[in-house]
Structure formats: structure tokens, C-alpha cells
mmCIF file of C-alpha atoms in Angstrom:
data_model
loop_
_atom_site.group_PDB
_atom_site.id
_atom_site.type_symbol
_atom_site.label_atom_id
_atom_site.label_comp_id
_atom_site.label_asym_id
_atom_site.label_seq_id
_atom_site.Cartn_x
_atom_site.Cartn_y
_atom_site.Cartn_z
ATOM 1 C CA UNK A 131 171.973 143.563 167.683
ATOM 2 C CA UNK A 132 174.426 141.760 169.952
ATOM 3 C CA UNK A 133 171.597 140.528 172.186
ATOM 4 C CA UNK A 134 169.608 139.414 169.136
ATOM 5 C CA UNK A 135 172.582 137.404 167.868
ATOM 6 C CA UNK A 136 172.987 135.708 171.261
ATOM 7 C CA UNK A 137 169.283 134.830 171.244
ATOM 8 C CA UNK A 138 169.555 133.446 167.702
ATOM 9 C CA UNK A 139 172.516 131.260 168.645
ATOM 10 C CA UNK A 140 170.750 130.138 171.795
ATOM 11 C CA UNK A 141 167.751 128.970 169.766
ATOM 12 C CA UNK A 142 169.971 127.071 167.318
ATOM 13 C CA UNK A 143 171.859 125.332 170.126
ATOM 14 C CA UNK A 144 175.158 127.095 169.374
ATOM 15 C CA UNK A 145 175.447 129.120 172.584
ATOM 16 C CA UNK A 146 176.658 127.664 175.862
ATOM 17 C CA UNK A 147 177.073 130.630 178.305
ATOM 18 C CA UNK A 148 174.394 130.048 180.935
ATOM 19 C CA UNK A 149 174.992 133.364 182.727
ATOM 20 C CA UNK A 150 174.631 135.331 179.501
ATOM 21 C CA UNK A 151 171.370 133.538 178.683
ATOM 22 C CA UNK A 152 169.943 134.405 182.097
ATOM 23 C CA UNK A 153 170.970 138.001 181.511
ATOM 24 C CA UNK A 154 169.180 138.020 178.125
ATOM 25 C CA UNK A 155 166.061 136.508 179.695
ATOM 26 C CA UNK A 156 165.961 139.116 182.492
ATOM 27 C CA UNK A 157 166.474 141.890 179.954
ATOM 28 C CA UNK A 158 163.631 140.542 177.802
ATOM 29 C CA UNK A 159 161.139 140.606 180.685
ATOM 30 C CA UNK A 160 162.365 144.005 181.854
ATOM 31 C CA UNK A 161 161.876 145.521 178.395
ATOM 32 C CA UNK A 162 158.438 143.923 178.030
ATOM 33 C CA UNK A 163 157.384 145.380 181.370
ATOM 34 C CA UNK A 164 158.713 148.820 180.398
ATOM 35 C CA UNK A 165 156.610 148.711 177.210
ATOM 36 C CA UNK A 166 153.503 147.787 179.207
ATOM 37 C CA UNK A 167 153.041 144.217 177.963
ATOM 38 C CA UNK A 168 151.162 141.887 180.354
ATOM 39 C CA UNK A 169 153.527 139.545 182.202
ATOM 40 C CA UNK A 170 151.439 136.492 181.256
ATOM 41 C CA UNK A 171 151.858 137.209 177.539
ATOM 42 C CA UNK A 172 155.570 137.972 177.905
ATOM 43 C CA UNK A 173 156.218 134.684 179.701
ATOM 44 C CA UNK A 174 154.215 132.723 177.114
ATOM 45 C CA UNK A 175 156.236 134.269 174.268
ATOM 46 C CA UNK A 176 159.492 133.396 176.041
ATOM 47 C CA UNK A 177 158.261 129.856 176.683
ATOM 48 C CA UNK A 178 157.498 129.402 173.001
ATOM 49 C CA UNK A 179 160.926 130.700 172.012
ATOM 50 C CA UNK A 180 162.575 128.304 174.475
ATOM 51 C CA UNK A 181 160.587 125.340 173.180
ATOM 52 C CA UNK A 182 161.449 126.259 169.586
ATOM 53 C CA UNK A 183 165.128 126.033 170.504
ATOM 54 C CA UNK A 184 164.654 122.287 170.906
ATOM 55 C CA UNK A 185 164.148 121.675 167.200
ATOM 56 C CA UNK A 186 165.272 124.758 165.288
ATOM 57 C CA UNK A 187 167.947 124.664 162.602
ATOM 58 C CA UNK A 188 169.408 127.116 160.142
ATOM 59 C CA UNK A 189 167.523 128.748 157.286
ATOM 60 C CA UNK A 190 169.384 126.977 154.475
ATOM 61 C CA UNK A 191 168.552 123.576 155.932
ATOM 62 C CA UNK A 192 164.940 124.457 156.651
ATOM 63 C CA UNK A 193 164.396 125.882 153.157
ATOM 64 C CA UNK A 194 165.844 122.838 151.392
ATOM 65 C CA UNK A 195 163.905 120.504 153.688
ATOM 66 C CA UNK A 196 160.693 122.413 152.913
ATOM 67 C CA UNK A 197 161.301 122.043 149.156
ATOM 68 C CA UNK A 198 161.917 118.313 149.525
ATOM 69 C CA UNK A 199 158.827 117.930 151.720
ATOM 70 C CA UNK A 200 156.544 119.670 149.216
ATOM 71 C CA UNK A 201 158.003 117.692 146.314
ATOM 72 C CA UNK A 202 157.493 114.428 148.200
ATOM 73 C CA UNK A 203 153.948 115.441 149.128
ATOM 74 C CA UNK A 204 153.145 116.188 145.474
ATOM 75 C CA UNK A 205 154.575 112.861 144.282
ATOM 76 C CA UNK A 206 152.856 110.829 147.005
ATOM 77 C CA UNK A 207 149.524 112.521 146.231
ATOM 78 C CA UNK A 208 149.544 112.312 142.430
ATOM 79 C CA UNK A 209 151.922 109.376 141.803
ATOM 80 C CA UNK A 210 151.438 107.204 144.914
ATOM 81 C CA UNK A 211 152.539 103.913 143.354
ATOM 82 C CA UNK A 212 155.682 105.317 141.771
ATOM 83 C CA UNK A 213 156.469 107.102 145.034
ATOM 84 C CA UNK A 214 156.209 103.918 147.107
ATOM 85 C CA UNK A 215 158.344 101.999 144.597
ATOM 86 C CA UNK A 216 161.018 104.684 144.993
ATOM 87 C CA UNK A 217 160.815 104.398 148.786
ATOM 88 C CA UNK A 218 161.261 100.620 148.566
ATOM 89 C CA UNK A 219 164.252 101.010 146.273
ATOM 90 C CA UNK A 220 165.910 103.499 148.622
ATOM 91 C CA UNK A 221 165.948 100.822 151.364
ATOM 92 C CA UNK A 222 165.191 103.542 153.885
ATOM 93 C CA UNK A 223 162.370 104.884 155.940
ATOM 94 C CA UNK A 224 161.294 104.357 159.520
ATOM 95 C CA UNK A 225 159.232 101.210 158.931
ATOM 96 C CA UNK A 226 160.153 97.809 157.562
ATOM 97 C CA UNK A 227 159.517 96.781 153.951
ATOM 98 C CA UNK A 228 156.156 95.174 154.711
ATOM 99 C CA UNK A 229 154.628 98.521 155.689
ATOM 100 C CA UNK A 230 155.605 100.239 152.428
ATOM 101 C CA UNK A 231 154.318 97.299 150.376
ATOM 102 C CA UNK A 232 151.035 97.580 152.289
ATOM 103 C CA UNK A 233 150.887 101.312 151.533
ATOM 104 C CA UNK A 234 151.343 100.586 147.826
ATOM 105 C CA UNK A 235 148.581 97.970 147.973
ATOM 106 C CA UNK A 236 145.986 100.239 149.612
ATOM 107 C CA UNK A 237 146.944 102.961 147.107
ATOM 108 C CA UNK A 238 145.687 100.705 144.308
ATOM 109 C CA UNK A 239 148.788 98.744 143.338
ATOM 110 C CA UNK A 240 148.783 95.060 142.420
ATOM 111 C CA UNK A 241 151.665 93.584 144.388
ATOM 112 C CA UNK A 242 153.388 90.824 142.401
ATOM 113 C CA UNK A 243 155.919 88.273 143.569
ATOM 114 C CA UNK A 244 159.321 88.178 141.853
ATOM 115 C CA UNK A 245 159.191 86.713 138.335
ATOM 116 C CA UNK A 246 162.187 85.635 136.243
ATOM 117 C CA UNK A 247 160.487 87.038 133.129
ATOM 118 C CA UNK A 248 159.357 90.383 134.594
ATOM 119 C CA UNK A 249 161.376 91.396 137.655
ATOM 120 C CA UNK A 250 164.568 93.406 137.754
ATOM 121 C CA UNK A 251 166.962 93.573 140.693
ATOM 122 C CA UNK A 252 164.957 96.285 142.496
ATOM 123 C CA UNK A 253 161.221 96.745 142.803
ATOM 124 C CA UNK A 254 159.689 97.859 139.488
ATOM 125 C CA UNK A 255 156.325 99.101 138.267
ATOM 126 C CA UNK A 256 154.393 98.317 135.086
ATOM 127 C CA UNK A 257 151.132 100.247 135.056
ATOM 128 C CA UNK A 258 149.544 99.265 138.369
ATOM 129 C CA UNK A 259 151.544 96.038 138.695
ATOM 130 C CA UNK A 260 154.375 96.367 141.201
ATOM 131 C CA UNK A 261 156.896 93.552 140.836
ATOM 132 C CA UNK A 262 159.042 92.738 143.819
ATOM 133 C CA UNK A 263 162.677 92.641 142.771
ATOM 134 C CA UNK A 264 165.146 89.817 143.279
ATOM 135 C CA UNK A 265 166.662 91.937 146.055
ATOM 136 C CA UNK A 266 163.717 91.074 148.320
ATOM 137 C CA UNK A 267 164.648 87.369 148.377
ATOM 138 C CA UNK A 268 166.588 86.756 151.564
ATOM 139 C CA UNK A 269 168.728 83.863 150.310
ATOM 140 C CA UNK A 270 169.051 84.454 146.577
ATOM 141 C CA UNK A 271 172.604 85.057 145.369
ATOM 142 C CA UNK A 272 173.137 88.552 143.984
ATOM 143 C CA UNK A 273 175.254 87.255 141.096
ATOM 144 C CA UNK A 274 172.455 84.941 140.007
ATOM 145 C CA UNK A 275 169.895 87.755 140.157
ATOM 146 C CA UNK A 276 171.972 89.873 137.793
ATOM 147 C CA UNK A 277 172.661 86.875 135.533
ATOM 148 C CA UNK A 278 168.922 86.173 135.201
ATOM 149 C CA UNK A 279 168.302 89.755 134.092
ATOM 150 C CA UNK A 280 171.284 89.979 131.723
ATOM 151 C CA UNK A 281 170.463 86.675 130.005
ATOM 152 C CA UNK A 282 166.815 87.655 129.572
ATOM 153 C CA UNK A 283 167.744 91.040 128.086
ATOM 154 C CA UNK A 284 170.250 89.430 125.718
ATOM 155 C CA UNK A 285 168.251 86.416 124.502
ATOM 156 C CA UNK A 286 164.611 87.006 125.366
ATOM 157 C CA UNK A 287 162.229 85.674 127.957
ATOM 158 C CA UNK A 288 162.561 82.200 129.419
ATOM 159 C CA UNK A 289 160.211 79.619 127.951
ATOM 160 C CA UNK A 290 160.287 76.783 130.476
ATOM 161 C CA UNK A 291 161.958 75.521 133.637
ATOM 162 C CA UNK A 292 164.561 73.614 131.626
ATOM 163 C CA UNK A 293 165.202 76.591 129.368
ATOM 164 C CA UNK A 294 165.733 78.778 132.441
ATOM 165 C CA UNK A 295 168.146 76.353 134.104
ATOM 166 C CA UNK A 296 170.209 75.846 130.945
ATOM 167 C CA UNK A 297 170.511 79.539 130.186
ATOM 168 C CA UNK A 298 171.335 80.728 133.699
ATOM 169 C CA UNK A 299 173.371 77.727 134.904
ATOM 170 C CA UNK A 300 171.480 77.807 138.187
ATOM 171 C CA UNK A 301 172.140 75.261 140.944
ATOM 172 C CA UNK A 302 169.330 73.264 142.508
ATOM 173 C CA UNK A 303 169.316 75.227 145.790
ATOM 174 C CA UNK A 304 168.720 78.534 144.030
ATOM 175 C CA UNK A 305 166.176 76.997 141.633
ATOM 176 C CA UNK A 306 164.209 75.717 144.633
ATOM 177 C CA UNK A 307 164.102 79.224 146.144
ATOM 178 C CA UNK A 308 162.806 80.698 142.886
ATOM 179 C CA UNK A 309 160.182 77.975 142.465
ATOM 180 C CA UNK A 310 158.961 78.231 146.055
ATOM 181 C CA UNK A 311 158.545 82.000 145.822
ATOM 182 C CA UNK A 312 156.588 81.663 142.567
ATOM 183 C CA UNK A 313 159.211 83.231 140.299
ATOM 184 C CA UNK A 314 158.618 80.542 137.630
ATOM 185 C CA UNK A 315 154.832 80.779 137.599
ATOM 186 C CA UNK A 316 154.988 81.869 133.933
ATOM 187 C CA UNK A 317 155.261 78.141 133.108
ATOM 188 C CA UNK A 318 151.659 77.606 134.209
ATOM 189 C CA UNK A 319 152.817 74.611 136.255
ATOM 190 C CA UNK A 320 152.221 74.302 139.989
ATOM 191 C CA UNK A 321 155.073 74.745 142.449
ATOM 192 C CA UNK A 322 155.043 71.130 143.607
ATOM 193 C CA UNK A 323 155.258 69.785 140.067
ATOM 194 C CA UNK A 324 158.071 72.234 139.295
ATOM 195 C CA UNK A 325 160.008 71.121 142.369
ATOM 196 C CA UNK A 326 159.708 67.470 141.352
ATOM 197 C CA UNK A 327 160.663 68.273 137.765
ATOM 198 C CA UNK A 328 163.674 70.349 138.860
ATOM 199 C CA UNK A 329 165.056 67.618 141.108
ATOM 200 C CA UNK A 330 164.527 64.910 138.486
ATOM 201 C CA UNK A 331 166.070 67.000 135.705
ATOM 202 C CA UNK A 332 169.057 68.284 137.660
ATOM 203 C CA UNK A 333 169.906 64.974 139.299
ATOM 204 C CA UNK A 334 170.313 63.270 135.899
ATOM 205 C CA UNK A 335 172.101 65.935 133.899
ATOM 206 C CA UNK A 336 175.086 68.119 134.615
ATOM 207 C CA UNK A 337 174.692 71.776 133.581
ATOM 208 C CA UNK A 338 175.974 72.635 130.106
ATOM 209 C CA UNK A 339 177.305 76.138 129.546
ATOM 210 C CA UNK A 340 174.760 78.279 127.708
ATOM 211 C CA UNK A 341 177.345 79.366 125.137
ATOM 212 C CA UNK A 342 177.843 75.715 124.067
ATOM 213 C CA UNK A 343 174.201 75.191 123.119
ATOM 214 C CA UNK A 344 174.004 75.660 119.340
ATOM 215 C CA UNK A 345 170.338 74.664 119.037
ATOM 216 C CA UNK A 346 167.561 74.911 121.607
ATOM 217 C CA UNK A 347 166.575 71.430 122.717
ATOM 218 C CA UNK A 348 164.202 70.182 125.366
ATOM 219 C CA UNK A 349 164.777 66.935 127.212
ATOM 220 C CA UNK A 350 161.998 64.482 127.775
ATOM 221 C CA UNK A 351 159.631 65.740 130.463
ATOM 222 C CA UNK A 352 158.705 63.395 133.316
ATOM 223 C CA UNK A 353 155.039 62.517 133.727
ATOM 224 C CA UNK A 354 153.982 63.630 137.195
ATOM 225 C CA UNK A 355 150.710 63.010 139.009
ATOM 226 C CA UNK A 356 148.548 66.078 139.734
ATOM 227 C CA UNK A 357 149.752 67.752 142.921
ATOM 228 C CA UNK A 358 147.431 70.213 144.605
ATOM 229 C CA UNK A 359 148.786 73.579 145.695
ATOM 230 C CA UNK A 360 148.041 75.030 149.127
ATOM 231 C CA UNK A 361 147.609 78.787 149.577
ATOM 232 C CA UNK A 362 148.644 78.466 153.228
ATOM 233 C CA UNK A 363 151.934 76.872 152.144
ATOM 234 C CA UNK A 364 152.438 79.772 149.745
ATOM 235 C CA UNK A 365 151.986 82.285 152.569
ATOM 236 C CA UNK A 366 154.523 80.495 154.766
ATOM 237 C CA UNK A 367 156.957 80.231 151.839
ATOM 238 C CA UNK A 368 156.699 83.983 151.327
ATOM 239 C CA UNK A 369 157.268 84.651 155.020
ATOM 240 C CA UNK A 370 160.358 82.443 155.015
ATOM 241 C CA UNK A 371 161.861 83.664 151.740
ATOM 242 C CA UNK A 372 160.840 87.351 151.762
ATOM 243 C CA UNK A 373 160.074 88.048 155.408
ATOM 244 C CA UNK A 374 156.341 88.736 155.076
ATOM 245 C CA UNK A 375 153.270 87.755 153.042
ATOM 246 C CA UNK A 376 153.137 89.446 149.649
ATOM 247 C CA UNK A 377 150.074 87.821 148.078
ATOM 248 C CA UNK A 378 148.177 88.116 151.360
ATOM 249 C CA UNK A 379 148.628 89.515 154.854
ATOM 250 C CA UNK A 380 149.329 88.021 158.254
ATOM 251 C CA UNK A 381 145.575 88.186 158.912
ATOM 252 C CA UNK A 382 145.147 85.388 156.358
ATOM 253 C CA UNK A 383 147.141 83.118 158.676
ATOM 254 C CA UNK A 384 145.160 83.652 161.894
ATOM 255 C CA UNK A 385 142.992 80.800 163.153
ATOM 256 C CA UNK A 386 140.163 83.201 163.966
ATOM 257 C CA UNK A 387 138.377 85.337 161.376
ATOM 258 C CA UNK A 388 137.563 87.964 164.022
ATOM 259 C CA UNK A 389 138.879 91.382 162.973
ATOM 260 C CA UNK A 390 137.712 93.539 165.885
ATOM 261 C CA UNK A 391 134.623 95.594 166.673
ATOM 262 C CA UNK A 392 135.486 98.127 163.977
ATOM 263 C CA UNK A 393 138.195 99.095 161.489
ATOM 264 C CA UNK A 394 140.801 101.691 162.449
ATOM 265 C CA UNK A 395 139.136 104.365 160.284
ATOM 266 C CA UNK A 396 136.097 104.343 162.636
ATOM 267 C CA UNK A 397 137.936 104.596 165.962
ATOM 268 C CA UNK A 398 137.447 108.375 166.189
ATOM 269 C CA UNK A 399 133.681 107.797 166.362
ATOM 270 C CA UNK A 400 134.014 105.909 169.656
ATOM 271 C CA UNK A 401 135.872 108.345 171.903
ATOM 272 C CA UNK A 402 135.751 107.303 175.558
ATOM 273 C CA UNK A 403 134.381 103.838 174.774
ATOM 274 C CA UNK A 404 135.956 100.450 175.433
ATOM 275 C CA UNK A 405 136.580 98.691 172.122
ATOM 276 C CA UNK A 406 138.329 95.622 170.768
ATOM 277 C CA UNK A 407 140.511 95.958 167.699
ATOM 278 C CA UNK A 408 142.783 93.544 165.866
ATOM 279 C CA UNK A 409 146.107 94.658 164.434
ATOM 280 C CA UNK A 410 149.309 93.416 162.840
ATOM 281 C CA UNK A 411 152.213 94.686 164.964
ATOM 282 C CA UNK A 412 154.431 97.262 163.211
ATOM 283 C CA UNK A 413 156.674 98.865 165.823
ATOM 284 C CA UNK A 414 156.917 100.063 169.414
ATOM 285 C CA UNK A 415 158.595 102.782 171.439
ATOM 286 C CA UNK A 416 159.695 102.563 175.082
ATOM 287 C CA UNK A 417 159.354 105.612 177.332
ATOM 288 C CA UNK A 418 159.614 106.181 181.077
ATOM 289 C CA UNK A 419 156.938 107.734 183.253
ATOM 290 C CA UNK A 420 157.716 110.456 185.795
ATOM 291 C CA UNK A 421 158.111 107.686 188.361
ATOM 292 C CA UNK A 422 160.631 105.889 186.181
ATOM 293 C CA UNK A 423 158.306 103.028 185.189
ATOM 294 C CA UNK A 424 158.437 101.667 181.641
ATOM 295 C CA UNK A 425 155.518 102.134 179.278
ATOM 296 C CA UNK A 426 155.109 101.724 175.525
ATOM 297 C CA UNK A 427 153.541 103.262 172.482
ATOM 298 C CA UNK A 428 152.597 100.752 169.782
ATOM 299 C CA UNK A 429 151.732 101.006 166.093
ATOM 300 C CA UNK A 430 149.562 98.442 164.303
ATOM 301 C CA UNK A 431 147.915 97.859 160.926
ATOM 302 C CA UNK A 432 144.311 96.685 160.854
ATOM 303 C CA UNK A 433 142.875 94.192 158.357
ATOM 304 C CA UNK A 434 142.224 97.044 155.894
ATOM 305 C CA UNK A 435 145.892 98.037 156.028
ATOM 306 C CA UNK A 436 145.321 101.239 158.022
ATOM 307 C CA UNK A 437 147.351 102.397 161.008
ATOM 308 C CA UNK A 438 146.184 102.712 164.586
ATOM 309 C CA UNK A 439 148.170 103.630 167.692
ATOM 310 C CA UNK A 440 148.138 102.091 171.149
ATOM 311 C CA UNK A 441 149.259 103.322 174.563
ATOM 312 C CA UNK A 442 150.477 100.729 177.067
ATOM 313 C CA UNK A 443 150.717 102.141 180.585
ATOM 314 C CA UNK A 444 153.013 100.338 183.069
ATOM 315 C CA UNK A 445 150.291 98.303 184.768
ATOM 316 C CA UNK A 446 148.772 96.849 181.585
ATOM 317 C CA UNK A 447 152.211 96.462 179.968
ATOM 318 C CA UNK A 448 153.428 94.324 182.870
ATOM 319 C CA UNK A 449 150.430 91.977 182.618
ATOM 320 C CA UNK A 450 150.006 92.013 178.844
ATOM 321 C CA UNK A 451 153.390 92.674 177.190
ATOM 322 C CA UNK A 452 153.930 93.112 173.472
ATOM 323 C CA UNK A 453 155.892 90.113 172.219
ATOM 324 C CA UNK A 454 157.109 91.250 168.825
ATOM 325 C CA UNK A 455 155.710 90.430 165.395
ATOM 326 C CA UNK A 456 152.237 88.972 165.151
ATOM 327 C CA UNK A 457 148.529 89.782 165.009
ATOM 328 C CA UNK A 458 147.183 91.083 168.327
ATOM 329 C CA UNK A 459 143.713 91.345 169.806
ATOM 330 C CA UNK A 460 143.688 94.636 171.720
ATOM 331 C CA UNK A 461 141.067 95.828 174.197
ATOM 332 C CA UNK A 462 141.133 99.378 175.473
ATOM 333 C CA UNK A 463 139.616 102.845 175.686
ATOM 334 C CA UNK A 464 139.589 105.154 172.682
ATOM 335 C CA UNK A 465 141.086 108.579 173.358
ATOM 336 C CA UNK A 466 141.396 111.518 170.973
ATOM 337 C CA UNK A 467 144.320 113.917 170.921
ATOM 338 C CA UNK A 468 144.275 116.707 168.333
ATOM 339 C CA UNK A 469 141.616 114.735 166.487
ATOM 340 C CA UNK A 470 143.743 111.579 166.221
ATOM 341 C CA UNK A 471 142.477 108.425 167.964
ATOM 342 C CA UNK A 472 144.553 105.959 169.934
ATOM 343 C CA UNK A 473 143.688 103.023 172.172
ATOM 344 C CA UNK A 474 144.726 103.041 175.836
ATOM 345 C CA UNK A 475 145.281 99.332 176.285
ATOM 346 C CA UNK A 476 143.555 97.429 179.067
ATOM 347 C CA UNK A 477 144.723 94.051 177.818
ATOM 348 C CA UNK A 478 146.103 92.493 174.650
ATOM 349 C CA UNK A 479 147.359 89.160 173.364
ATOM 350 C CA UNK A 480 148.707 87.567 170.210
ATOM 351 C CA UNK A 481 146.182 85.696 168.115
ATOM 352 C CA UNK A 482 147.222 82.124 167.242
ATOM 353 C CA UNK A 483 148.165 81.358 163.652
ATOM 354 C CA UNK A 484 147.206 78.354 161.571
ATOM 355 C CA UNK A 485 149.896 75.666 161.727
ATOM 356 C CA UNK A 486 152.462 75.572 158.940
ATOM 357 C CA UNK A 487 151.279 72.731 156.635
ATOM 358 C CA UNK A 488 154.830 72.250 155.332
ATOM 359 C CA UNK A 489 155.888 70.756 158.668
ATOM 360 C CA UNK A 490 153.018 68.288 158.920
#
């Protein structure tokens, strides 16, 4: 029993006596030999026990983790949209927010920009509509976000731009953010017209406290010429204000419409072949080879929103480095490991994006 306890503690990383461990190992092989077990099998069993020691932990932890894993698996399988909304609202996970929004989209969700008449502070779900919360806006004041919600709950939905400004006492800078991100689209008026109207209205009149307004009044609306919207401007606004495209993807901004020889879901059919794939960069991991050279593992999303992995050996990495966020054209050989495909990169490069029309 004493030897068994030492072995247990060794496998859980709690034992530090090297001499005693060697003694236990010798005793294990000696006993196996005495019982007539083949040496090859004995050594394989010991190897597996040693490798298990690298990630073992106690029974209470493993049991609770198993329960949580099965519960999460059930929720993700049968309530995928609600599950992804919960992940977004926990502000956790390995990947950035864009990846979880993408997962919700390919699971059948309609991803909606923040709306002053629908959104709450966090991400919320209404049927299949997933509304981004005010928390996703990088430069929106938290106090204003809560004030928008509280005023709406107390006195009903906002009816116009002027009604919104009067009731929330919002300054022009914050109004501009909300207009540019599409949070006042309920008005049915284009963003450019709303921006003009907001500047004209707020430059002439000082805000009046909402509690002082006895009757709802609307000031005279300026007559504005028709101003055409630009979907490309919307994408760049979303990238600036949220950090990524919500109504589209980064693929919508590339100059080229080329999306690779095949989608990621077909890579396993091309084992050993040289292919070209296009992916939106997600993350990377540095490792060192036995010689001490740097190499990388990359993760990308294809145009369908599905993952594929890349392997960048030192030689190709030196000539064709990964340069952070962007859409990449990747050429390489498809390899399968345990049935999962990855691309051993021969060369790769960022694809150019369409110029930002807002700066023209």
C-alpha cells in the first residue's frame, strides 16, 4: 500500500524524492518479470503511467470537470445560440470575440448590431436574433449605456433621433458613435442623414433635462438632400467601433474574390496534395524545433466560417511570416493526423483589402 501511495502521488505531481521513484520503478519491473509478463508490455505500461503524470489531477476535480464538460456539450448541441451568447457574456474563452460571433452565425443565428431600442448591456438573444450589447462598443461610455436601457424600460422605446437625445441627454460624440454603428437604424433614416441631423440639432440647442419636459415636442426637422450609404463604409465603421465586422466578414473587404481551391471542410479529401486556401487569421502558437529554431502553428477561418490549421516550419516561416490580423492566401501540402487535416505551409501572404472610403 505504501508503494501504491507513492506511485499515486508521483502521478499527481506531489512527490519529489527522485531516489524513491527510481526504487519504485525498479520494483515494478522486477515484479512484472517475476509474474512472467513480457518486458515490452511492462515498459509500455510504465511509459503510459509516466505520461499520464503530466496531466493527471485529483478525483474530485476530474469528476466536477467531467460534469461541466457534459453539461456544456449538451447545451452547445441542443441550444447552440444560447450557449454562444453565454460564452460572449462571460468575456472568456481562448479566442477573441469575433470567433464566437462567427460560431453563433454558422449555428443559424442572425447577428444584429447594437440597437438603442433592442439591446441591453450584454449580448442578448430574441429567437434567432442575437443583438450585440452596448458592451461591445469600444468607446461608448458605460454610464450612457445603462442610462439608455433604464430610460427605455421606464418610458418606452425611442421614437426618433431627437426623442433619443432629449431623453438620454447624450453628447454629440456619443451620439455619433451610436449612429455610425447603426444603433439608431430604427428611425429608417440613413447614417449620413442622421449624422447631419444630429450636428445641426445639437449645435443649435442646449440639452434640456428629460425631467423638465412636460409634453413631448419635436423641433423642426432640417431638409437634407438624399445621401447614399456605402456598405464598405459600414464595414470599416464596425471594425473601428467594435473591432471586427458584424454584418459581414473580413472576406467582404478583400480586393480579390478568390477564396481558395476548396473550403476547409474538403481539405481531408486532398491528403498529400498541394492546395491553396484562403483564411482569416485567428491565432498562432510559437514552438521550438529540436535544433532550437522557431516555427509556428496557425489557426484560420475560411470564407464559410470553418476552422483550418496551418504548420509553418522554420524555413517557410522565415520567408513568409505571419503578420497578425488579416486574410491570408496560403499554399501548402495537406497532411492528416488522427483524421484531422492541416496545411504544411510552403508560402503565404496577406491579401490586400479594399481602401477605406471614409479617408478618400
